[in-house]
Coordinates of C-alpha atoms and ligand atoms in Angstrom, one line a residue:
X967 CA 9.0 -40.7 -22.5
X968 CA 12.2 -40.7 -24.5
X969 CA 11.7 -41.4 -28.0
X970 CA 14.3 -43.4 -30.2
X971 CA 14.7 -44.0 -33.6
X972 CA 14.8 -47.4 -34.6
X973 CA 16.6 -49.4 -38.0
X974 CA 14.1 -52.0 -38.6
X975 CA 16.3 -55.4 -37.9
X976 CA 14.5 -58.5 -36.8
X977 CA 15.2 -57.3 -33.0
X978 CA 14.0 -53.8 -33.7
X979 CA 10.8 -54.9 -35.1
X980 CA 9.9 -57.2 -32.7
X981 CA 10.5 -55.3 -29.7
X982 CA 7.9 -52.4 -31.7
X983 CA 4.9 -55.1 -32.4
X984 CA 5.6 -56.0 -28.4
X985 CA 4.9 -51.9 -28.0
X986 CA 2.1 -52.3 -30.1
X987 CA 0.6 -55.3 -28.3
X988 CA 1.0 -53.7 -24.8
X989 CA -1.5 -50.7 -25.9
X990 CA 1.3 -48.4 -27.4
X991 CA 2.1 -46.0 -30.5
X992 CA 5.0 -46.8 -33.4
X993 CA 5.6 -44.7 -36.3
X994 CA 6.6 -46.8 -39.4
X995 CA 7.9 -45.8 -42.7
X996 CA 5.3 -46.9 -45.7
X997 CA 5.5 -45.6 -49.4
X998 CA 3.5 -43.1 -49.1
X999 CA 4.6 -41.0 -45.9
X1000 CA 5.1 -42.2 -42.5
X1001 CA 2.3 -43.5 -40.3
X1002 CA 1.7 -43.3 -36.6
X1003 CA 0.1 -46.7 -35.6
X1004 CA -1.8 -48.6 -32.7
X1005 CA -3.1 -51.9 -32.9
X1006 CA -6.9 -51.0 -34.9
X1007 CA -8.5 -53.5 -32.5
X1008 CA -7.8 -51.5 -29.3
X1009 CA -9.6 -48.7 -28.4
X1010 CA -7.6 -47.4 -25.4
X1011 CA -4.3 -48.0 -27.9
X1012 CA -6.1 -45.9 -30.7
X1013 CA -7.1 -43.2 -28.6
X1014 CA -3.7 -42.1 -28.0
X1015 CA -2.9 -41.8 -31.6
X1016 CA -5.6 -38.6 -31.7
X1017 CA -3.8 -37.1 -28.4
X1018 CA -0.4 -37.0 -29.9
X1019 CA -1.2 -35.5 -33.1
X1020 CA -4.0 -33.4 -31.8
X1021 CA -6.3 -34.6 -34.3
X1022 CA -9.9 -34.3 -34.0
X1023 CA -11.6 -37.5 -33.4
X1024 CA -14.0 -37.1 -36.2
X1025 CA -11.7 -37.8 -38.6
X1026 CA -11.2 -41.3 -39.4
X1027 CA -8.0 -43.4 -39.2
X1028 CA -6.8 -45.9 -42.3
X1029 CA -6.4 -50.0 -41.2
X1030 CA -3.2 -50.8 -42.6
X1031 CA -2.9 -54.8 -43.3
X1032 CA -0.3 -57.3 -44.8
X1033 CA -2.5 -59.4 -46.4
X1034 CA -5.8 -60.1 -48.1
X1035 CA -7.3 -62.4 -45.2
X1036 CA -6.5 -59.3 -43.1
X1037 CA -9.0 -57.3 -45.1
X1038 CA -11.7 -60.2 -45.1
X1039 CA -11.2 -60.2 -41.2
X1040 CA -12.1 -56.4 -40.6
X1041 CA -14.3 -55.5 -44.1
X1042 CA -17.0 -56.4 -46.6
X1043 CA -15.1 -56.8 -49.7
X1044 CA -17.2 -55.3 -52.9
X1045 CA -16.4 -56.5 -56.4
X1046 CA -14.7 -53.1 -57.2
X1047 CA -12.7 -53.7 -54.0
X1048 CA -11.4 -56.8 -55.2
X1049 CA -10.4 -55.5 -58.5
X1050 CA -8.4 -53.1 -56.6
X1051 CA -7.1 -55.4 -54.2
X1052 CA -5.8 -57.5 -57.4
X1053 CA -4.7 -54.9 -59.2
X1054 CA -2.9 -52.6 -57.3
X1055 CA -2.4 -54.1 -53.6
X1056 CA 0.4 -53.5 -52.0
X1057 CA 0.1 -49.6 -53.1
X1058 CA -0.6 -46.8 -52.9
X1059 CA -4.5 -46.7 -52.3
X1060 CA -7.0 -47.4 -49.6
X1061 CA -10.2 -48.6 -50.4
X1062 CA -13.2 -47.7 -47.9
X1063 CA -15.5 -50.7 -47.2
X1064 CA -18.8 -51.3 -45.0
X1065 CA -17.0 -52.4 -41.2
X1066 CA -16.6 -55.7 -39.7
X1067 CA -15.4 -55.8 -35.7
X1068 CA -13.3 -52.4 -36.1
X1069 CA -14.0 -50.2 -33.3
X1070 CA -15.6 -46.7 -33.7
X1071 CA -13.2 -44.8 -32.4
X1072 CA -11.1 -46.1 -35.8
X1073 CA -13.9 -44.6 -38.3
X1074 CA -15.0 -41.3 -36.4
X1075 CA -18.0 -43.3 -35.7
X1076 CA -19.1 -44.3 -39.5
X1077 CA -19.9 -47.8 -40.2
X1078 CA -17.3 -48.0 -42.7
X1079 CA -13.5 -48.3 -42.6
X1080 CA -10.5 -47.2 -44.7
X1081 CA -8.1 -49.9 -45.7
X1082 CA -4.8 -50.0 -47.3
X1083 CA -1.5 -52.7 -47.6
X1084 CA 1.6 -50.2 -47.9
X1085 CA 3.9 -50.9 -50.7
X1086 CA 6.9 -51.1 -48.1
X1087 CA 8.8 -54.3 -46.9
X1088 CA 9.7 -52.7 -43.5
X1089 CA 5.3 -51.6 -42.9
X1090 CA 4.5 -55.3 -44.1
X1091 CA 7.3 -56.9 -42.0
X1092 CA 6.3 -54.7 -38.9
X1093 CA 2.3 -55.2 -39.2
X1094 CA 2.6 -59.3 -40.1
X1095 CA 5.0 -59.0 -36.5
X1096 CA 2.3 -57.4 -34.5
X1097 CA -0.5 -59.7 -35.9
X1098 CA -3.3 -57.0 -36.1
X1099 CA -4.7 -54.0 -38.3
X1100 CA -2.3 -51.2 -37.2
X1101 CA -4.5 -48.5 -37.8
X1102 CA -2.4 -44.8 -38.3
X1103 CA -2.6 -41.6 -40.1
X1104 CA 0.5 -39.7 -41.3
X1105 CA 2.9 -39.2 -38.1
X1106 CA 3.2 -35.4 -37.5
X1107 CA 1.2 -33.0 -35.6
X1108 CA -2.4 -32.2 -37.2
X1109 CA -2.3 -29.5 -40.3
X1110 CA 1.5 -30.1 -40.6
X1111 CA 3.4 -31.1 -43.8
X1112 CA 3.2 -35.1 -43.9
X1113 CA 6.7 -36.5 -42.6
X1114 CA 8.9 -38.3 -45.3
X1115 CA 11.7 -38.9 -42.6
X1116 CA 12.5 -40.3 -39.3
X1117 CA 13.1 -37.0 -38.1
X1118 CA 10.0 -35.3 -39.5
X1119 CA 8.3 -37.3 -37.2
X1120 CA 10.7 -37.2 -34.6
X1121 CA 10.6 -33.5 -34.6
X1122 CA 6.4 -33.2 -34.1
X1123 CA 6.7 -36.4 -31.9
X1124 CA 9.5 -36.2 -30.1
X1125 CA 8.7 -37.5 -26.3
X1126 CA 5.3 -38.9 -27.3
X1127 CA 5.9 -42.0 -28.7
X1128 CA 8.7 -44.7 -27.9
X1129 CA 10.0 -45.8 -31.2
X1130 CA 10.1 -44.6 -35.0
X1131 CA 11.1 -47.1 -37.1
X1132 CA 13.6 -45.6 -39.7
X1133 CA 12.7 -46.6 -43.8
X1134 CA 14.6 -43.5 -45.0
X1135 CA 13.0 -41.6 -47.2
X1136 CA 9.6 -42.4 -48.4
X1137 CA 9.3 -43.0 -52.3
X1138 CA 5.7 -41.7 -53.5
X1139 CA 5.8 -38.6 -50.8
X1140 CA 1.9 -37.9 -50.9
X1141 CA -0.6 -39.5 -48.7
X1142 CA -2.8 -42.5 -50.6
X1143 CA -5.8 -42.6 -53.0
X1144 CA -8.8 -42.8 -51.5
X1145 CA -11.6 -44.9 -53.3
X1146 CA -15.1 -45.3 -51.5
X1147 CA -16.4 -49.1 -53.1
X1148 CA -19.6 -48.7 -51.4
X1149 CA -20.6 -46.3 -53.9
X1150 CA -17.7 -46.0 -56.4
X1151 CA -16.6 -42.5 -55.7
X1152 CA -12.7 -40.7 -55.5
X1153 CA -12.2 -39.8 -52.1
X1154 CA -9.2 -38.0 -52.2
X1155 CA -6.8 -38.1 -54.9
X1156 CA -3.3 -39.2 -54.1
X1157 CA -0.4 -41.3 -54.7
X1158 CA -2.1 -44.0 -57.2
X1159 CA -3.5 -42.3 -60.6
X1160 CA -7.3 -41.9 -60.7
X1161 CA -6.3 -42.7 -64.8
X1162 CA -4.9 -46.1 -63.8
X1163 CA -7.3 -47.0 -61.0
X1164 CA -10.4 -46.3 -63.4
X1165 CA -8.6 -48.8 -66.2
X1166 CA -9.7 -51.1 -63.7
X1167 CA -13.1 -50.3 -61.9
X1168 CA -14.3 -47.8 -64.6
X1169 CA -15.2 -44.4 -64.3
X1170 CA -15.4 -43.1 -60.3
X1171 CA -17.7 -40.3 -59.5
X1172 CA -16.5 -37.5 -57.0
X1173 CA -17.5 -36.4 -53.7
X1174 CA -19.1 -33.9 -54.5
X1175 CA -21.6 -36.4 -56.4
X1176 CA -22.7 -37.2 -52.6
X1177 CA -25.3 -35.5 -50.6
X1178 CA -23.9 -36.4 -47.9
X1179 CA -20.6 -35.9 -46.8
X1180 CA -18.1 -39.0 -47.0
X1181 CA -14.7 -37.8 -46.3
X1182 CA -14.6 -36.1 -43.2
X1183 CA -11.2 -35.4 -42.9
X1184 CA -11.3 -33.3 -46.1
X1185 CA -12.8 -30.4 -44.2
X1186 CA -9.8 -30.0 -42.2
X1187 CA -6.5 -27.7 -42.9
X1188 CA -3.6 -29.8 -44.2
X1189 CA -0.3 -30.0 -45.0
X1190 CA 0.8 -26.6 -44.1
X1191 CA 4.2 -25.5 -43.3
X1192 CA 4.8 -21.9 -41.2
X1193 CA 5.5 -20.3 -44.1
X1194 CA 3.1 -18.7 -46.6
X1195 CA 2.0 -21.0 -48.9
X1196 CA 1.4 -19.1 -52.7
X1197 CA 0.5 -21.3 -55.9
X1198 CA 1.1 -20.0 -59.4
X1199 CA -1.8 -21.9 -61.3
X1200 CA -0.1 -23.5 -64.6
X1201 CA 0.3 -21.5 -67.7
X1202 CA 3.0 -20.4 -70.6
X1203 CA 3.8 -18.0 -68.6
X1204 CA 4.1 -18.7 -65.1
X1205 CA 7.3 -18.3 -64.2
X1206 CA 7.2 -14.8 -65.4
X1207 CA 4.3 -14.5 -63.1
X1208 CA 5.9 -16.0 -60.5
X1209 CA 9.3 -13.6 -61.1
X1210 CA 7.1 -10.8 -60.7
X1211 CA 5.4 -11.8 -57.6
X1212 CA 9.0 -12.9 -56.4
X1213 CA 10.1 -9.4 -57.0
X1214 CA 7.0 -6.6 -55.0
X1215 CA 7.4 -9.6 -52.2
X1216 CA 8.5 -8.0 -48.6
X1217 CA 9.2 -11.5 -47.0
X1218 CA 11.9 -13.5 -47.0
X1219 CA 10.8 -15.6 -49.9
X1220 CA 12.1 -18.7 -51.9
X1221 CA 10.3 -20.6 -55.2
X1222 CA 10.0 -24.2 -55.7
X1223 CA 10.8 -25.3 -58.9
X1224 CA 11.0 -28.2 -61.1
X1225 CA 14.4 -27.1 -62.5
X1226 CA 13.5 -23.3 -63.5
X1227 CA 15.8 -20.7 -64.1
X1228 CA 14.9 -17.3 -61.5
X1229 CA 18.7 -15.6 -61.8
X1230 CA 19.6 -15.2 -58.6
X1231 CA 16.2 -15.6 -56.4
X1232 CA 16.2 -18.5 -53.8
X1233 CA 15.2 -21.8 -55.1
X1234 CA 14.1 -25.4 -54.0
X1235 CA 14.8 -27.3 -57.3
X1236 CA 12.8 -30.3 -56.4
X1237 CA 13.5 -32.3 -59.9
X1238 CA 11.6 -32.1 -63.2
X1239 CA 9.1 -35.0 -63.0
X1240 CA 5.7 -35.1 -61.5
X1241 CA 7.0 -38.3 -59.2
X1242 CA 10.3 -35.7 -58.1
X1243 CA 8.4 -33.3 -57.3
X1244 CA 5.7 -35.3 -55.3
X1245 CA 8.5 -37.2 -53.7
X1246 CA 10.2 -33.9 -52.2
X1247 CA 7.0 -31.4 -51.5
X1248 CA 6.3 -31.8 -47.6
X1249 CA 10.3 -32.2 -47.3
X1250 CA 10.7 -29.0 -49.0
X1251 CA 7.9 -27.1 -47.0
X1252 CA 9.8 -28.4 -43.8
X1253 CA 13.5 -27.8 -44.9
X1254 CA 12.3 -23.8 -45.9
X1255 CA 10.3 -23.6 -42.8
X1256 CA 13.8 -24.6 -41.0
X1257 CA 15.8 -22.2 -43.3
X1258 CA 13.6 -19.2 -42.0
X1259 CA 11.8 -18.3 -45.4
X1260 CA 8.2 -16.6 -44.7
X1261 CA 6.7 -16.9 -48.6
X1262 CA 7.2 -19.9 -50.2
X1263 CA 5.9 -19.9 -54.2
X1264 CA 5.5 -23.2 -55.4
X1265 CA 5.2 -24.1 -59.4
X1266 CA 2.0 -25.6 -60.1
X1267 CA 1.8 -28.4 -62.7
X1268 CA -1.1 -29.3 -64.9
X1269 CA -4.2 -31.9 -63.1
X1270 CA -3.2 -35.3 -65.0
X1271 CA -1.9 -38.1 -63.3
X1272 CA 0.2 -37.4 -60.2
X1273 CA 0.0 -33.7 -61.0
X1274 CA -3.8 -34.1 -59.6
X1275 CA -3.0 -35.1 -56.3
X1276 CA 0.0 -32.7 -56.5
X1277 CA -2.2 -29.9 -57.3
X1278 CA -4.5 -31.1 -54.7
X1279 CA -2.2 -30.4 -51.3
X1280 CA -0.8 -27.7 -53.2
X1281 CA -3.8 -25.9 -53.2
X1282 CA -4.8 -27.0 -49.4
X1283 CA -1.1 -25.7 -48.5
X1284 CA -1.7 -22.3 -50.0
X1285 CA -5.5 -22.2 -48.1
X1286 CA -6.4 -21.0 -52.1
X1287 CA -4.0 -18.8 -51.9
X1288 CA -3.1 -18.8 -55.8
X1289 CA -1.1 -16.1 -58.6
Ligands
LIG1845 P1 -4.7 -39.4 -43.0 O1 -4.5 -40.7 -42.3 O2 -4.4 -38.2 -42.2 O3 -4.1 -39.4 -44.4 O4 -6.3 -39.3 -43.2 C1 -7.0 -40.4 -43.6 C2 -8.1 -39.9 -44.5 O5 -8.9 -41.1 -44.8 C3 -9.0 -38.9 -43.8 O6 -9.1 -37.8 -44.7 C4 -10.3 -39.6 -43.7 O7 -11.4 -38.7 -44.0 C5 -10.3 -40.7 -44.8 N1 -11.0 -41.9 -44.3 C6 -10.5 -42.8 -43.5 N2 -11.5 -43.7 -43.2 C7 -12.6 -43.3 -43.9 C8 -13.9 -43.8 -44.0 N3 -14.4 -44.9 -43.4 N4 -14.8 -43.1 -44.8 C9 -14.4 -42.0 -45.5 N5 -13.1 -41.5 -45.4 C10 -12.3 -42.1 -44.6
LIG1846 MG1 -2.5 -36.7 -42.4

């Protein structure tokens, strides 16, 4: 199957939600990273989605809707739902909801499915086209650094799916929030602040609250380029740490920074804010991976606000691997 990138023009999109409505994959640009989608409703079309990415079928895929009627149609909205739906839909969050008509093979088999509205004209244009839930993870291959680009996904999909429709580069950069409204509980940390999301619901407990476990994917490796991930915990003196271990490394090795100052050692600068750096992370891991580099250190930044969910794929990139 040759696979072509598409500009998302009124043809472009249509000629996708047709690919979707025949039982086929798209990958579409959202705000977050890009997503590889099939219509939710079909099975046969969602199956395929766990083939191309090689992703175990136990871990359950987000519904991505254009609208609120959209969620009434395929959920059981709670009252803290609905706050969030109000408050911060179209965004960067998915809520998780007891299931209406969504197939298994969608949730992994739970009765409860993950829904979010993307915060990006071209996603809403393309799902309100297709006229279904377009259920997708992010569109690379499983463990992989999220694509940002086209040609992220292009390069882990490349002859598996017919079309990517091309949004540029995504804003946020890092996968969504995840709240669970059943019981009122963070998921997964992510593009929308916990801070701001509990101004609105009040305070959320955390998975590990549960006995049981809610957020299967979690257990899984993640966002992991070739390279070897290292993560200098935050302190007054990390980059001197980090200069150090830059210095007794063996490997071809570069440091992402949020505008630091290592001499002559190889740097990523990815920008001083939290939103820079969370906007460039899984482009950087796959730009170094291209460039050869075998150690990548990466600054980390303190756990407030976006630094959370920063810190979060951070640590899941270096498998704990910290300095
Ligand atoms: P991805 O699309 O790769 O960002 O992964 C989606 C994440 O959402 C996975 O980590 C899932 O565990 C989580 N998720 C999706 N649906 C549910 C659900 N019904 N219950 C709990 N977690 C979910
Ligand atoms: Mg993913």
């Amino acid at each position: 199957m040759k696979t072509q990138i598409l500009q998302p023009n009124k043809y472009n999109l249509h000629l996708c939600a047709e690919e979707i409505r025949g039982g086929g994959l798209v990958a579409f640009p959202t705000e977050t990273v890009y997503g590889l989608g099939a219509n939710a409703l079909d099975e046969e079309a969602v199956k395929k989605i766990y083939i191309a990415k090689g992703r175990p079928s136990d871990n359950p895929l987000i519904c991505h809707v254009a609208n609120a009627e959209q969620i009434d149609r395929i959920a059981y909205v709670t009252p803290s739902a609905l706050k969030i739906i109000r408050a911060f839909m179209p965004g960067p969050v998915t809520v998780v909801l007891r299931k209406k008509n969504v197939p298994n093979v969608v949730t992994g088999g739970l009765d409860t499915v993950g829904i979010r509205m993307p915060a990006h004209e071209c996603a809403l244009d393309f799902i309100r086209e297709c006229g279904v839930p377009i259920c997708a993870p992010s569109a690379n291959t499983s463990t992989k650094p999220s694509p940002t680009r086209a040609e992220h996904v292009l390069h882990d999909l490349d002859g598996k799916i017919r079309y990517i429709l091309d949004g540029g580069q995504c804003g946020v950069g890092l996968e969504s929030t995840i709240i669970d409204c059943e019981n009122n509980l963070l998921l997964r940390k992510g593009g929308l602040e916990i801070e701001k999301i509990e101004s609105v619901i009040g305070k959320l407990g955390s998975v590990s609250d549960s006995p049981v476990p809610l957020c299967p994917g979690m257990k899984y490796k993640h966002y992991s380029p070739d390279a070897e991930v290292i993560l200098a915990l935050p302190s007054l003196n990390m980059r001197d740490r980090i200069r150090q271990f830059y210095d007794k490394s063996p490997q071809k090795t570069v440091i992402i920074t949020r505008g630091g100052d290592y001499g002559d050692r190889n740097v990523f600068d990815v920008g001083r804010s939290l939103n820079d750096y969370a906007h460039m992370l899984f482009d950087a891991f796959r730009t170094l991976d291209e460039q050869g580099f075998e150690r990548i250190i990466c600054e980390g930044v303190p756990e407030a606000e976006l630094g959370a969910a920063l810190m979060n794929r951070l640590l899941k990139a270096s498998g704990g691997k910290t300095i």
